[in-house]
């Protein structure tokens, strides 16, 4: 909080914001594109807070042609009266006092996870210019701020008011409009990504029922330019959206909501005929891919209620064991949101809720709500269908366990062909070792010859592996390609997966740069996503990038990895070069493959991350599932096979070495 005396406070203000510019990473994590977007989320969060507190109904977000972004909400408008201790307007405090986060000690604002609570002042400090228009008391107020190097003193000024809070006139409008221009001397890339912004706003609209969010990207023309997100069904609509492309077991969505003390919890659930569990949890509108106490409470209550019901309804007999949580979650799509005061985010990526008081609260809410739901006569058909499905899941799980045991017993026999396929490496440090999964035997051969055998192992894949989407575990285990892969990795699979047995720090998928290669890549990623998710979330999965072209002039060779680089390479080569287009990895000899694709000092790798787990899940179903219609729609709408990013798994480039 701000200091109590005006003078001291004033000094702190100046020091504070400059500190943000000195060490932006400390406040927004990174100055990459992700950090840039954090600025926008921070402002959007304040608008969402105003809406979820019942004061605003509409939010508009605009990306302007000049590179700035603006956010408006039709709420109360930021406070403009003078702050008693600081002697400056509320607006000025919010934008210039660090850590005030713009949030005075106000009960209403305690829920905000904000961007880890850093506040509007950080956005101001990292913007070249920021303006705020407040429409309040039928008056239009405006204040502007600038960050620059003062030409007279040579000193850095961060988020300094360009003048006092102005009164511009009367207005019938209400609310707050903030526009800011991110500072291009701070951020590596100051371009906002249309899809990143659209996706987050859509997610927020689902999570905040009835709030209308209009997104306009003024840099675009046509249909894409403006979109309106508004969902009267909230997270129930979200679940239906996530299940596009899946076949629901029953049409109805189970909606549970309740409150214990200050903890609010809501869940929407729909079962599909599939086998995967898709549970997406949020705390204060922030995704928690690593789960935490709210998920634990939810799962405990959900499993117990359904087991109790199954016994009462006679679907489980006295002699039968209880069904497991996994059994009840097969085919489940669920969005769970929780509002928590002072949330503690833990884990490597701060994606897990730590607050222990949340577990019993959520457990109590879900128990009571779910029991009511199960007791309701009109839900009996759905309830029995859920139990029947879980009983089948338990049987399949038992079958898979037997298969696994058999494989384990047979592995002495089978070890020979596996070892024959895998060319292992000699290094002892698993972190440094790399496993290349290579498409095709001929490329596999080149890779084996070209590699550095001290730390690079090669596993060639014959043909296309099995598409695991909608396959049961025993079928996956019955597939030879996946068995070799599981054996090679050493981790086990699904419930038995353990990262601590992993034999390679990097698992690199190497497939051709054509549609077949993309398909193989998608199949492997689907496998990792469904059965070894932690391998991805812990950053062990990579995609190797073979070059598409070789430009040669005399002795000089330049490899180009996309069409843009090809343009640069041919320009650099001048007249009289020869151009080779690689159609597949198999066309490269071992030396070329090493130089372009495997040598850590030259190659390009993309690290696979799950930035938006819900999106990945939906797209995996749409692209890999068995419904043709949604896939065709998606592909006709999005695919451009000349663009490397047309398979929209949000990969994060991990520039290694670089070109
Ligand atoms: C475009 C972003 O920031 N809206 C917004 C912010 C505030 C209020 C209303 C607000 C809050 C309160 C009273 C209150 C903020 N207020 C504060 C602070 N939109 C956007 N709309 N009156 C207005 O909490 O009592 C911080 S943000 F500091 F005043 F609490």
XYZ file of C-alpha atoms and ligand atoms in Angstrom:
689
model
C 0.000 0.000 0.000
C 0.937 3.595 -0.447
C 2.912 5.483 2.129
C 1.072 7.644 4.629
C 2.765 10.979 4.095
C 2.469 12.938 0.921
C 6.155 13.706 0.394
C 7.462 10.265 1.154
C 4.679 8.808 -0.936
C 5.585 11.043 -3.802
C 9.206 9.925 -3.800
C 8.175 6.317 -3.627
C 5.954 6.858 -6.635
C 8.847 7.966 -8.784
C 11.222 5.278 -7.602
C 8.543 2.650 -7.875
C 7.651 2.961 -11.522
C 11.234 3.291 -12.655
C 11.995 0.041 -10.866
C 9.412 -1.610 -13.118
C 11.249 -0.422 -16.208
C 14.584 -1.529 -14.777
C 13.353 -5.063 -14.106
C 10.176 -5.644 -16.098
C 10.543 -9.414 -15.705
C 10.014 -9.121 -11.974
C 6.578 -7.622 -12.529
C 5.249 -9.306 -15.646
C 7.420 -12.414 -15.803
C 8.884 -11.805 -19.243
C 9.281 -9.167 -21.941
C 8.368 -11.652 -24.661
C 5.062 -11.595 -26.471
C 3.524 -13.252 -23.443
C 4.578 -10.318 -21.235
C 3.148 -7.884 -23.742
C -0.214 -9.624 -23.561
C -0.027 -9.593 -19.761
C -0.344 -5.816 -19.942
C -3.622 -6.157 -21.747
C -4.913 -8.880 -19.397
C -4.194 -6.659 -16.424
C -6.465 -3.903 -17.722
C -9.093 -6.369 -18.950
C -9.120 -7.981 -15.485
C -10.043 -4.671 -13.896
C -12.920 -4.325 -16.336
C -14.029 -7.911 -15.641
C -13.909 -7.221 -11.890
C -16.197 -4.276 -12.397
C -18.580 -6.518 -14.344
C -18.500 -9.465 -11.954
C -19.222 -7.103 -9.077
C -22.397 -6.208 -10.930
C -21.526 -2.663 -12.017
C -20.658 -3.185 -15.677
C -22.429 -5.206 -18.375
C -20.295 -4.430 -21.393
C -16.615 -4.457 -22.135
C -14.955 -3.506 -25.377
C -11.388 -4.293 -26.296
C -9.809 -2.691 -29.328
C -6.461 -3.206 -31.006
C -5.669 -0.006 -32.868
C -3.777 0.531 -36.115
C -1.043 2.511 -34.345
C -0.186 -0.516 -32.178
C -1.973 0.653 -29.049
C -4.756 -1.203 -27.269
C -7.787 0.109 -25.455
C -10.271 -1.333 -22.992
C -13.594 0.167 -21.964
C -16.163 -0.942 -19.422
C -19.516 0.709 -18.710
C -19.175 0.476 -14.922
C -18.830 3.130 -12.249
C -15.683 4.722 -13.606
C -12.473 4.842 -11.608
C -12.521 7.065 -8.521
C -11.563 10.666 -9.324
C -11.752 12.229 -5.874
C -8.607 13.120 -3.975
C -6.881 10.368 -2.056
C -6.797 11.561 1.580
C -3.246 10.470 2.378
C -1.583 11.179 -0.957
C -3.419 14.332 -1.966
C -3.712 13.211 -5.573
C -6.719 11.890 -7.512
C -7.742 8.228 -7.291
C -6.920 7.805 -10.986
C -3.416 9.139 -10.422
C -2.877 6.799 -7.461
C -4.051 3.799 -9.459
C -1.651 4.510 -12.307
C 1.386 5.833 -10.489
C 1.625 4.007 -7.156
C 3.285 0.654 -7.481
C 1.597 -2.317 -5.814
C -1.450 -0.312 -4.928
C -2.463 -2.326 -7.955
C -5.061 0.367 -8.234
C -6.906 -1.545 -5.552
C -7.555 0.183 -2.271
C -8.480 -1.959 0.716
C -11.753 -2.883 -0.773
C -13.659 -6.069 -0.076
C -14.976 -6.155 -3.629
C -11.567 -6.441 -5.101
C -10.190 -9.240 -3.003
C -11.150 -11.885 -5.525
C -9.115 -10.477 -8.246
C -6.277 -12.810 -9.085
C -5.342 -9.898 -11.262
C -2.189 -10.498 -13.059
C -0.752 -11.687 -9.829
C -1.968 -8.364 -8.524
C 0.568 -6.104 -10.156
C -1.928 -3.586 -11.310
C -2.505 -0.805 -13.720
C 0.597 1.109 -12.601
C 2.831 -1.561 -14.112
C 1.008 -1.230 -17.426
C 1.595 2.504 -17.222
C 5.286 2.086 -16.421
C 5.784 -0.170 -19.444
C 3.849 1.996 -21.910
C 5.147 4.896 -23.953
C 1.817 6.606 -23.508
C -1.292 5.832 -21.551
C -4.550 7.701 -21.329
C -7.561 7.141 -19.123
C -11.017 8.555 -19.685
C -13.404 8.321 -16.770
C -17.141 8.853 -17.217
C -18.520 9.391 -13.767
C -20.850 11.864 -12.023
C -22.118 12.792 -15.552
C -18.667 14.244 -16.121
C -15.966 13.243 -18.579
C -12.498 13.261 -16.968
C -9.219 12.540 -18.669
C -5.651 11.999 -17.605
C -2.555 11.173 -19.653
C 0.789 9.642 -18.776
C 4.108 9.300 -20.599
C 7.287 7.304 -20.230
C 10.412 8.688 -21.876
C 13.957 9.834 -21.409
C 13.705 13.461 -20.418
C 15.697 15.304 -23.120
C 16.746 18.034 -20.662
C 17.925 15.870 -17.756
C 18.704 12.634 -19.646
C 16.836 10.767 -16.914
C 14.261 8.021 -17.375
C 10.727 9.061 -16.524
C 8.235 6.236 -16.016
C 4.490 6.729 -16.327
C 4.613 10.392 -15.407
C 1.388 12.440 -15.599
C 1.505 14.745 -18.627
C -0.756 17.106 -16.727
C -3.461 17.138 -14.049
C -6.759 15.250 -14.208
C -8.784 17.260 -16.734
C -12.502 17.862 -16.781
C -13.570 17.720 -20.421
C -17.292 18.350 -20.038
C -20.615 16.696 -19.416
C -21.479 13.191 -20.505
C -24.298 10.664 -20.275
C -21.793 7.867 -20.500
C -20.530 5.787 -17.587
C -17.366 3.829 -17.147
C -13.642 3.725 -17.742
C -11.673 3.768 -20.988
C -7.965 3.028 -20.919
C -5.719 3.211 -23.959
C -2.019 2.381 -23.877
C 0.908 2.070 -26.256
C 3.325 -0.640 -25.120
C 6.918 0.570 -25.055
C 8.908 -0.910 -27.924
C 12.168 -0.364 -26.072
C 10.963 -2.809 -23.402
C 9.180 -5.539 -25.370
C 10.819 -7.770 -27.933
C 7.723 -7.640 -30.081
C 4.975 -5.089 -29.555
C 2.393 -6.609 -31.870
C -0.683 -7.973 -30.162
C -1.786 -11.318 -31.598
C -5.379 -11.273 -32.780
C -6.055 -14.913 -31.961
C -4.397 -14.819 -28.550
C -6.541 -11.863 -27.551
C -9.719 -13.283 -29.071
C -9.273 -16.631 -27.314
C -8.734 -15.097 -23.887
C -11.711 -12.768 -24.291
C -13.916 -15.653 -25.352
C -12.753 -17.641 -22.331
C -13.540 -14.694 -20.030
C -16.983 -14.350 -21.600
C -17.708 -18.021 -20.877
C -16.449 -17.660 -17.313
C -18.481 -14.514 -16.663
C -22.021 -15.321 -17.665
C -23.905 -12.598 -19.494
C -21.041 -10.123 -19.770
C -20.793 -8.841 -23.327
C -17.256 -8.535 -24.609
C -16.755 -6.887 -27.975
C -13.377 -7.360 -29.578
C -12.288 -5.227 -32.503
C -8.988 -5.496 -34.306
C -8.787 -2.300 -36.340
C -5.759 -3.668 -38.168
C -8.021 -6.132 -39.971
C -10.833 -5.728 -42.462
C -13.834 -7.883 -43.227
C -15.578 -10.391 -40.981
C -12.567 -10.901 -38.756
C -12.482 -7.274 -37.667
C -15.061 -7.427 -34.919
C -16.447 -10.212 -32.741
C -18.912 -10.200 -29.877
C -18.679 -12.777 -27.095
C -21.613 -13.175 -24.773
C -22.858 -16.391 -23.182
C -26.050 -16.412 -21.176
C -25.279 -20.018 -20.201
C -21.783 -19.221 -18.898
C -19.668 -22.289 -18.179
C -22.489 -24.615 -19.295
C -22.142 -23.069 -22.747
C -18.380 -23.467 -22.406
C -18.751 -27.221 -21.845
C -20.985 -27.532 -24.917
C -18.386 -25.639 -26.923
C -15.574 -27.891 -25.666
C -17.613 -30.895 -26.701
C -18.037 -29.756 -30.312
C -16.998 -32.789 -32.279
C -17.593 -35.209 -29.427
C -20.772 -37.238 -29.055
C -22.515 -36.426 -25.786
C -23.737 -39.372 -23.747
C -26.771 -37.323 -22.729
C -27.837 -33.883 -23.899
C -28.097 -32.305 -20.468
C -25.331 -30.343 -18.803
C -25.097 -30.772 -15.037
C -24.690 -27.369 -13.394
C -23.616 -27.066 -9.754
C -23.094 -23.835 -7.843
C -22.646 -22.873 -4.218
C -20.842 -20.788 -1.647
C -19.102 -21.522 1.678
C -17.951 -18.444 3.560
C -16.090 -16.427 0.978
C -15.431 -19.301 -1.412
C -17.685 -19.516 -4.454
C -17.626 -22.588 -6.659
C -19.353 -23.454 -9.928
C -19.113 -26.573 -12.075
C -20.616 -27.546 -15.431
C -20.413 -31.170 -16.539
C -21.355 -33.130 -19.614
C -20.463 -36.729 -20.422
C -19.408 -37.897 -23.874
C -19.066 -41.387 -25.305
C -15.257 -40.905 -25.421
C -12.624 -42.154 -23.016
C -10.636 -39.099 -22.094
C -11.096 -36.877 -19.082
C -11.233 -33.163 -19.806
C -11.356 -31.188 -16.589
C -10.595 -27.500 -16.903
C -10.314 -25.623 -13.677
C -10.022 -21.925 -12.931
C -9.416 -19.789 -9.891
C -10.526 -16.165 -10.133
C -10.746 -16.570 -13.925
C -7.182 -17.874 -14.101
C -6.626 -21.320 -15.552
C -5.040 -23.878 -13.206
C -3.721 -26.605 -15.521
C -1.842 -28.203 -12.650
C -4.971 -28.517 -10.536
C -4.727 -27.956 -6.800
C -6.979 -27.940 -3.748
C -10.154 -26.956 -5.623
C -9.774 -29.880 -8.040
C -8.988 -32.292 -5.236
C -12.144 -31.234 -3.392
C -14.229 -31.518 -6.522
C -12.956 -34.992 -7.419
C -13.382 -36.355 -3.898
C -16.986 -35.160 -3.650
C -17.907 -36.202 -7.174
C -16.566 -39.752 -6.783
C -18.165 -40.238 -3.375
C -21.609 -38.984 -4.432
C -21.669 -41.208 -7.505
C -20.507 -44.305 -5.601
C -23.144 -43.665 -2.929
C -25.750 -43.261 -5.620
C -24.659 -46.406 -7.470
C -25.095 -48.439 -4.271
C -28.424 -46.887 -3.346
C -29.729 -47.529 -6.856
C -28.521 -51.128 -6.724
C -26.134 -50.635 -9.648
C -23.240 -51.644 -7.399
C -23.832 -54.735 -5.288
C -22.556 -55.275 -1.797
C -19.743 -57.524 -2.993
C -18.588 -55.013 -5.642
C -15.703 -52.645 -5.021
C -16.273 -48.938 -5.242
C -15.618 -47.436 -8.662
C -12.551 -45.237 -8.905
C -12.482 -41.539 -9.604
C -10.871 -42.212 -12.991
C -13.720 -44.541 -13.884
C -16.260 -41.820 -13.168
C -14.271 -39.277 -15.132
C -13.920 -41.252 -18.349
C -15.595 -39.241 -21.072
C -16.220 -36.364 -18.693
C -15.943 -32.773 -19.823
C -16.057 -30.377 -16.919
C -15.369 -26.721 -16.293
C -14.779 -25.940 -12.634
C -14.413 -22.346 -11.490
C -13.695 -21.132 -8.003
C -13.476 -17.658 -6.533
C -10.969 -17.436 -3.706
C -9.641 -14.547 -1.639
C -5.860 -14.289 -1.673
C -5.218 -17.238 -3.959
C -1.782 -18.850 -3.684
C -0.565 -20.207 -6.994
C 2.124 -22.846 -6.779
C 4.058 -25.190 -9.006
C 6.558 -24.699 -11.786
C 4.258 -22.577 -13.889
C 2.128 -21.253 -11.013
C -0.688 -23.355 -12.388
C -1.780 -25.041 -9.159
C -3.932 -23.653 -6.347
C -2.269 -24.114 -2.967
C -4.855 -22.743 -0.496
C -5.732 -25.681 1.749
C -8.983 -24.118 3.021
C -10.422 -24.423 -0.480
C -10.536 -28.216 -0.589
C -13.128 -28.790 2.173
C -15.210 -25.833 0.970
C -15.402 -27.084 -2.613
C -15.961 -30.631 -1.400
C -18.926 -29.503 0.719
C -20.466 -27.422 -2.066
C -20.133 -30.141 -4.712
C -21.333 -32.901 -2.325
C -24.464 -31.047 -1.459
C -25.203 -29.900 -4.998
C -24.436 -33.228 -6.613
C -26.546 -35.127 -4.066
C -29.473 -32.820 -4.826
C -28.946 -33.376 -8.515
C -28.824 -37.163 -8.136
C -31.923 -37.138 -5.927
C -33.932 -35.286 -8.531
C -36.311 -37.663 -10.322
C -35.857 -36.060 -13.696
C -32.116 -36.814 -13.643
C -32.393 -40.565 -13.082
C -31.760 -41.601 -16.688
C -28.600 -39.538 -16.940
C -27.399 -40.694 -13.535
C -27.757 -44.385 -14.442
C -26.061 -43.780 -17.800
C -23.097 -42.248 -15.959
C -22.800 -45.187 -13.595
C -23.140 -47.713 -16.442
C -20.343 -45.960 -18.292
C -18.105 -45.983 -15.218
C -18.684 -49.713 -14.742
C -17.579 -50.292 -18.344
C -14.548 -48.070 -17.738
C -13.597 -50.136 -14.706
C -13.804 -53.318 -16.794
C -11.657 -51.824 -19.554
C -9.136 -50.642 -16.986
C -8.891 -54.147 -15.612
C -8.348 -55.510 -19.144
C -5.610 -52.938 -19.749
C -3.923 -53.880 -16.511
C -3.824 -57.502 -17.639
C -2.391 -56.529 -21.031
C 0.231 -54.451 -19.294
C 1.184 -57.314 -17.040
C 1.433 -59.609 -20.018
C 3.648 -57.127 -21.817
C 5.844 -56.871 -18.767
C 6.141 -60.648 -18.597
C 6.741 -60.924 -22.303
C 9.198 -58.050 -22.395
C 12.148 -60.377 -21.981
C 11.125 -61.977 -25.243
C 10.212 -58.758 -26.943
C 13.232 -56.803 -25.865
C 15.192 -58.020 -28.870
C 13.148 -56.359 -31.654
C 12.806 -53.169 -29.614
C 16.500 -52.856 -29.047
C 16.990 -53.560 -32.712
C 14.882 -50.527 -33.625
C 16.163 -48.098 -31.060
C 19.675 -46.796 -31.521
C 20.460 -45.721 -27.975
C 23.097 -43.270 -26.852
C 26.026 -43.734 -24.518
C 25.644 -40.692 -22.230
C 24.685 -41.282 -18.625
C 23.008 -37.992 -17.837
C 19.370 -38.318 -18.804
C 18.861 -34.532 -18.856
C 21.413 -34.176 -21.626
C 20.192 -37.098 -23.681
C 17.873 -36.667 -26.636
C 15.512 -39.100 -28.281
C 14.694 -38.416 -31.925
C 11.503 -40.051 -33.129
C 12.099 -40.171 -36.854
C 9.560 -40.724 -39.609
C 10.533 -43.576 -41.891
C 13.318 -46.123 -41.986
C 15.475 -44.309 -44.530
C 15.540 -41.050 -42.580
C 16.012 -43.150 -39.461
C 19.104 -44.661 -41.101
C 20.554 -41.234 -41.963
C 19.820 -40.008 -38.460
C 21.578 -42.992 -36.923
C 24.671 -42.305 -38.998
C 24.628 -38.535 -38.676
C 23.950 -38.211 -34.937
C 26.284 -37.628 -32.038
C 25.877 -41.008 -30.382
C 27.089 -39.714 -27.054
C 23.765 -38.055 -26.329
C 21.440 -38.651 -29.273
C 19.277 -41.741 -29.602
C 17.158 -42.556 -32.646
C 13.824 -44.327 -32.797
C 12.611 -44.797 -36.371
C 8.866 -45.124 -36.905
C 7.531 -47.395 -39.608
C 4.542 -45.872 -41.333
C 1.814 -44.072 -39.485
C 1.321 -44.867 -35.841
C -2.135 -45.613 -34.497
C -4.367 -42.591 -33.914
C -4.979 -42.905 -30.192
C -7.846 -40.467 -29.948
C -10.808 -42.546 -28.824
C -8.804 -45.722 -28.367
C -8.719 -47.583 -25.084
C -5.418 -48.029 -23.331
C -5.230 -51.746 -24.117
C -5.465 -50.975 -27.855
C -2.680 -48.412 -27.530
C -0.542 -50.934 -25.707
C -1.270 -53.466 -28.429
C 0.408 -51.196 -30.996
C 4.044 -52.041 -31.643
C 5.189 -48.513 -32.520
C 3.856 -47.123 -29.254
C 5.207 -50.022 -27.253
C 8.729 -49.306 -28.537
C 8.266 -45.627 -27.759
C 7.031 -46.305 -24.211
C 9.859 -48.757 -23.596
C 12.414 -46.304 -24.992
C 11.191 -43.424 -22.803
C 11.143 -45.566 -19.667
C 8.324 -43.582 -18.057
C 5.391 -45.982 -18.186
C 2.059 -44.657 -19.373
C -1.232 -43.101 -18.217
C -1.804 -43.696 -14.473
C 1.557 -45.468 -14.246
C 3.418 -42.605 -15.881
C 6.318 -41.341 -13.854
C 8.545 -38.525 -14.974
C 11.298 -39.640 -12.611
C 12.086 -42.616 -14.853
C 12.424 -40.542 -18.006
C 15.588 -41.430 -19.904
C 15.785 -38.351 -22.136
C 15.710 -34.640 -21.396
C 14.449 -33.866 -24.889
C 12.044 -35.949 -26.918
C 12.185 -34.639 -30.460
C 9.668 -35.459 -33.155
C 11.268 -35.398 -36.573
C 8.880 -35.760 -39.464
C 8.715 -34.536 -43.039
C 7.501 -31.045 -43.821
C 4.509 -32.322 -45.767
C 0.949 -33.285 -44.901
C 1.871 -36.868 -44.028
C 4.578 -35.585 -41.723
C 2.132 -33.168 -40.117
C -0.284 -36.024 -39.562
C 2.362 -38.185 -37.916
C 3.346 -35.251 -35.731
C -0.275 -34.720 -34.743
C -0.702 -38.399 -33.886
C 2.403 -38.396 -31.695
C 1.362 -35.168 -29.970
C -2.098 -36.603 -29.361
C -0.479 -39.661 -27.797
C 1.694 -37.519 -25.519
C -1.247 -35.270 -24.649
C -3.582 -38.113 -23.743
C -1.189 -40.530 -22.097
C 1.929 -38.630 -21.019
C 0.696 -35.096 -20.492
C 3.390 -34.287 -17.917
C 6.012 -34.882 -20.559
C 4.585 -31.872 -22.404
C 3.801 -29.690 -19.388
C 7.330 -30.180 -18.107
C 8.720 -29.036 -21.436
C 10.334 -32.244 -22.662
C 8.596 -32.509 -26.038
C 10.041 -30.752 -29.082
C 9.443 -30.622 -32.785
C 12.515 -30.731 -34.993
C 12.503 -28.395 -37.942
C 14.205 -29.737 -41.043
C 15.018 -27.131 -43.693
C 12.766 -26.846 -46.727
C 15.393 -25.554 -49.155
C 19.076 -25.609 -49.851
C 20.546 -22.652 -51.717
C 24.051 -23.273 -53.021
C 26.511 -21.085 -54.857
C 29.982 -22.509 -55.274
C 31.085 -23.738 -51.869
C 28.596 -21.604 -49.994
C 25.452 -23.344 -48.733
C 22.487 -21.704 -47.052
C 19.588 -23.723 -45.675
C 16.172 -22.069 -45.535
C 13.490 -23.242 -43.111
C 10.545 -21.398 -44.638
C 9.618 -19.306 -47.665
C 10.608 -16.062 -46.020
C 14.087 -17.374 -45.315
C 14.293 -18.671 -48.868
C 13.713 -15.116 -50.105
C 16.532 -13.845 -47.924
C 18.859 -16.677 -48.910
C 18.421 -16.249 -52.668
C 18.859 -12.512 -52.322
C 22.071 -13.023 -50.385
C 23.344 -15.540 -52.932
C 22.794 -13.190 -55.875
C 22.800 -14.635 -59.393
C 23.750 -18.170 -60.385
C 22.760 -20.247 -57.374
C 21.250 -23.709 -57.396
C 18.125 -24.424 -55.429
C 17.115 -27.757 -53.972
C 13.755 -28.303 -52.362
C 13.700 -31.059 -49.782
C 10.572 -33.129 -50.014
C 11.483 -35.323 -47.106
C 14.081 -36.063 -44.496
C 15.052 -39.123 -46.506
C 16.585 -36.913 -49.209
C 19.269 -35.653 -46.892
C 22.447 -37.565 -46.371
C 23.666 -38.160 -42.802
C 25.984 -35.121 -42.795
C 23.282 -32.806 -44.098
C 20.770 -34.114 -41.584
C 23.228 -33.503 -38.760
C 24.123 -30.010 -39.937
C 20.608 -28.789 -40.523
C 18.415 -30.590 -38.065
C 20.326 -32.344 -35.314
C 23.391 -30.276 -34.446
C 22.415 -28.337 -31.301
C 24.456 -25.322 -32.385
C 22.650 -24.957 -35.724
C 19.270 -26.616 -35.595
C 15.873 -25.125 -34.876
C 13.570 -26.764 -32.376
C 10.085 -25.826 -31.282
C 9.195 -26.653 -27.741
C 5.625 -27.881 -27.423
C 3.638 -26.235 -24.657
C 0.024 -26.280 -23.620
C -0.696 -22.604 -23.281
C -4.361 -23.072 -23.549
C -5.265 -26.560 -22.452
C -8.943 -26.177 -23.327
C -8.148 -25.142 -26.862
C -5.680 -27.959 -27.342
C -8.198 -30.469 -26.081
C -10.953 -29.217 -28.351
C -8.716 -29.050 -31.393
C -7.304 -32.495 -30.746
C -10.824 -33.868 -30.666
C -11.862 -31.952 -33.737
C -8.774 -32.880 -35.734
C -8.142 -36.393 -34.489
C -11.593 -37.583 -33.411
C -14.020 -39.630 -35.445
C -16.538 -36.967 -36.415
C -15.935 -35.821 -39.956
C -18.114 -32.705 -40.081
C -16.382 -30.541 -37.471
C -13.002 -31.509 -38.833
C -13.958 -30.541 -42.355
C -15.392 -27.263 -41.112
C -12.261 -26.509 -39.147
C -9.934 -27.363 -41.990
C -11.854 -25.428 -44.626
C -11.938 -22.476 -42.295
C -8.340 -22.472 -41.098
C -6.002 -24.609 -43.083
C -3.385 -23.027 -45.234
C -0.786 -25.662 -45.822
C 1.859 -23.108 -46.692
C 1.722 -21.658 -43.232
C 3.684 -23.627 -40.681
C 1.266 -22.662 -37.935
C -1.869 -24.000 -39.553
C -1.963 -26.847 -37.074
C -2.931 -24.567 -34.273
C -1.401 -26.372 -31.319
C 0.077 -23.371 -29.578
C 3.721 -24.281 -29.848
C 6.200 -21.984 -28.300
C 9.293 -21.505 -30.329
C 12.306 -22.274 -28.171
C 14.975 -20.723 -30.296
C 17.878 -23.064 -29.754
C 21.123 -21.936 -31.173
C 19.217 -20.298 -33.973
C 20.228 -19.654 -37.538
C -10.844 -0.515 -18.548
C -10.505 -0.975 -17.193
O -10.371 -0.351 -14.519
N -12.654 -0.233 -14.405
C -12.864 0.132 -13.105
C -11.884 0.148 -12.138
C -12.214 0.544 -10.853
C -13.534 0.891 -10.535
C -14.463 0.842 -11.573
C -14.018 1.318 -9.195
C -13.803 0.597 -8.082
C -14.298 1.061 -6.869
C -15.026 2.198 -6.815
C -14.083 0.328 -5.628
C -11.147 0.569 -9.892
N -11.129 1.136 -8.771
C -10.011 0.967 -8.090
C -9.835 1.490 -6.777
N -11.598 -0.755 -16.320
C -11.473 -0.427 -15.023
N -14.120 0.474 -12.789
N -15.248 2.890 -7.913
C -14.763 2.473 -9.098
O -13.468 -0.721 -5.629
O -14.551 0.830 -4.593
C -9.084 0.267 -8.715
S -9.683 -0.216 -10.180
F -8.555 1.664 -6.541
F -10.478 2.594 -6.645
F -10.328 0.622 -5.932
